[in-house]
Amino acid sequence: MTDPLAIEEFWRECRTALRGLPAAVPEAWAFGATPAHADGLLALVLDATKTATASSLWDYEHSQEPLPEAGLLNIILDGLGVPCALLETVSVEVVPFNEVDASHAFAEGEGDRSLSDWRETHERYWREHSENPRGFEPDMPVVCERFRLMYATTGSR
């Protein structure tokens, strides 16, 4: 369970380390669908292997959440809900699943970093964990987001 006070403390650390950040605390969330998945993806972010992510546009629409945009800040949690990283969105592009390119797959840093591995992994993920009733389709719209790591702490890891 995420501790709001821990998130506020992490944000204070970020603002001390990086002058000019806004006062408002960014959204805090974890990658993946399980605590182990969150920890594995966070580790890829922390070692600079993962500099991109992909989400289902249909999930954004279903949850009525706004799409990320360049300049957006996010606090990334580990599998226990501990804040560990501050990311800034660099770019966002919505493309059909079957048109996501090898460059994006590589930037996501997962598996063997190939496009075929990315497609297999993400198809399985969206079939099993989509928040929307449509699930997965080969031409579904995918939100391809690039980000940069701005600040990190080891937290409880």
mmCIF file of N, CA and C in Angstrom, residues 1-4 7 28 77 80-83:
data_model
loop_
_atom_site.group_PDB
_atom_site.id
_atom_site.type_symbol
_atom_site.label_atom_id
_atom_site.label_comp_id
_atom_site.label_asym_id
_atom_site.label_seq_id
_atom_site.Cartn_x
_atom_site.Cartn_y
_atom_site.Cartn_z
ATOM 1 N N MET A 1 0.837 -1.184 0.000
ATOM 2 C CA MET A 1 0.000 0.000 0.000
ATOM 3 C C MET A 1 0.884 1.250 0.000
ATOM 4 N N THR A 2 0.528 2.189 -0.807
ATOM 5 C CA THR A 2 1.302 3.408 -0.952
ATOM 6 C C THR A 2 1.022 4.364 0.205
ATOM 7 N N ASP A 3 2.077 4.903 0.764
ATOM 8 C CA ASP A 3 1.972 5.852 1.863
ATOM 9 C C ASP A 3 2.041 7.275 1.295
ATOM 10 N N PRO A 4 0.939 8.026 1.382
ATOM 11 C CA PRO A 4 0.951 9.392 0.846
ATOM 12 C C PRO A 4 2.051 10.264 1.458
ATOM 13 N N ILE A 7 5.284 9.619 -0.328
ATOM 14 C CA ILE A 7 5.294 10.274 -1.641
ATOM 15 C C ILE A 7 5.601 11.763 -1.474
ATOM 16 N N ALA A 28 1.654 9.388 -8.700
ATOM 17 C CA ALA A 28 2.576 8.294 -8.362
ATOM 18 C C ALA A 28 1.936 6.973 -8.767
ATOM 19 N N LEU A 77 6.721 4.114 -8.386
ATOM 20 C CA LEU A 77 6.759 3.317 -7.169
ATOM 21 C C LEU A 77 7.342 1.943 -7.433
ATOM 22 N N LEU A 80 6.296 -2.470 -3.648
ATOM 23 C CA LEU A 80 5.731 -2.278 -2.311
ATOM 24 C C LEU A 80 5.036 -0.921 -2.174
ATOM 25 N N GLY A 81 5.073 -0.129 -3.241
ATOM 26 C CA GLY A 81 4.463 1.189 -3.199
ATOM 27 C C GLY A 81 5.379 2.287 -2.701
ATOM 28 N N VAL A 82 6.675 2.004 -2.627
ATOM 29 C CA VAL A 82 7.657 2.988 -2.167
ATOM 30 C C VAL A 82 8.094 3.843 -3.361
ATOM 31 N N PRO A 83 8.051 5.171 -3.236
ATOM 32 C CA PRO A 83 8.502 6.025 -4.339
ATOM 33 C C PRO A 83 10.013 5.915 -4.530
#
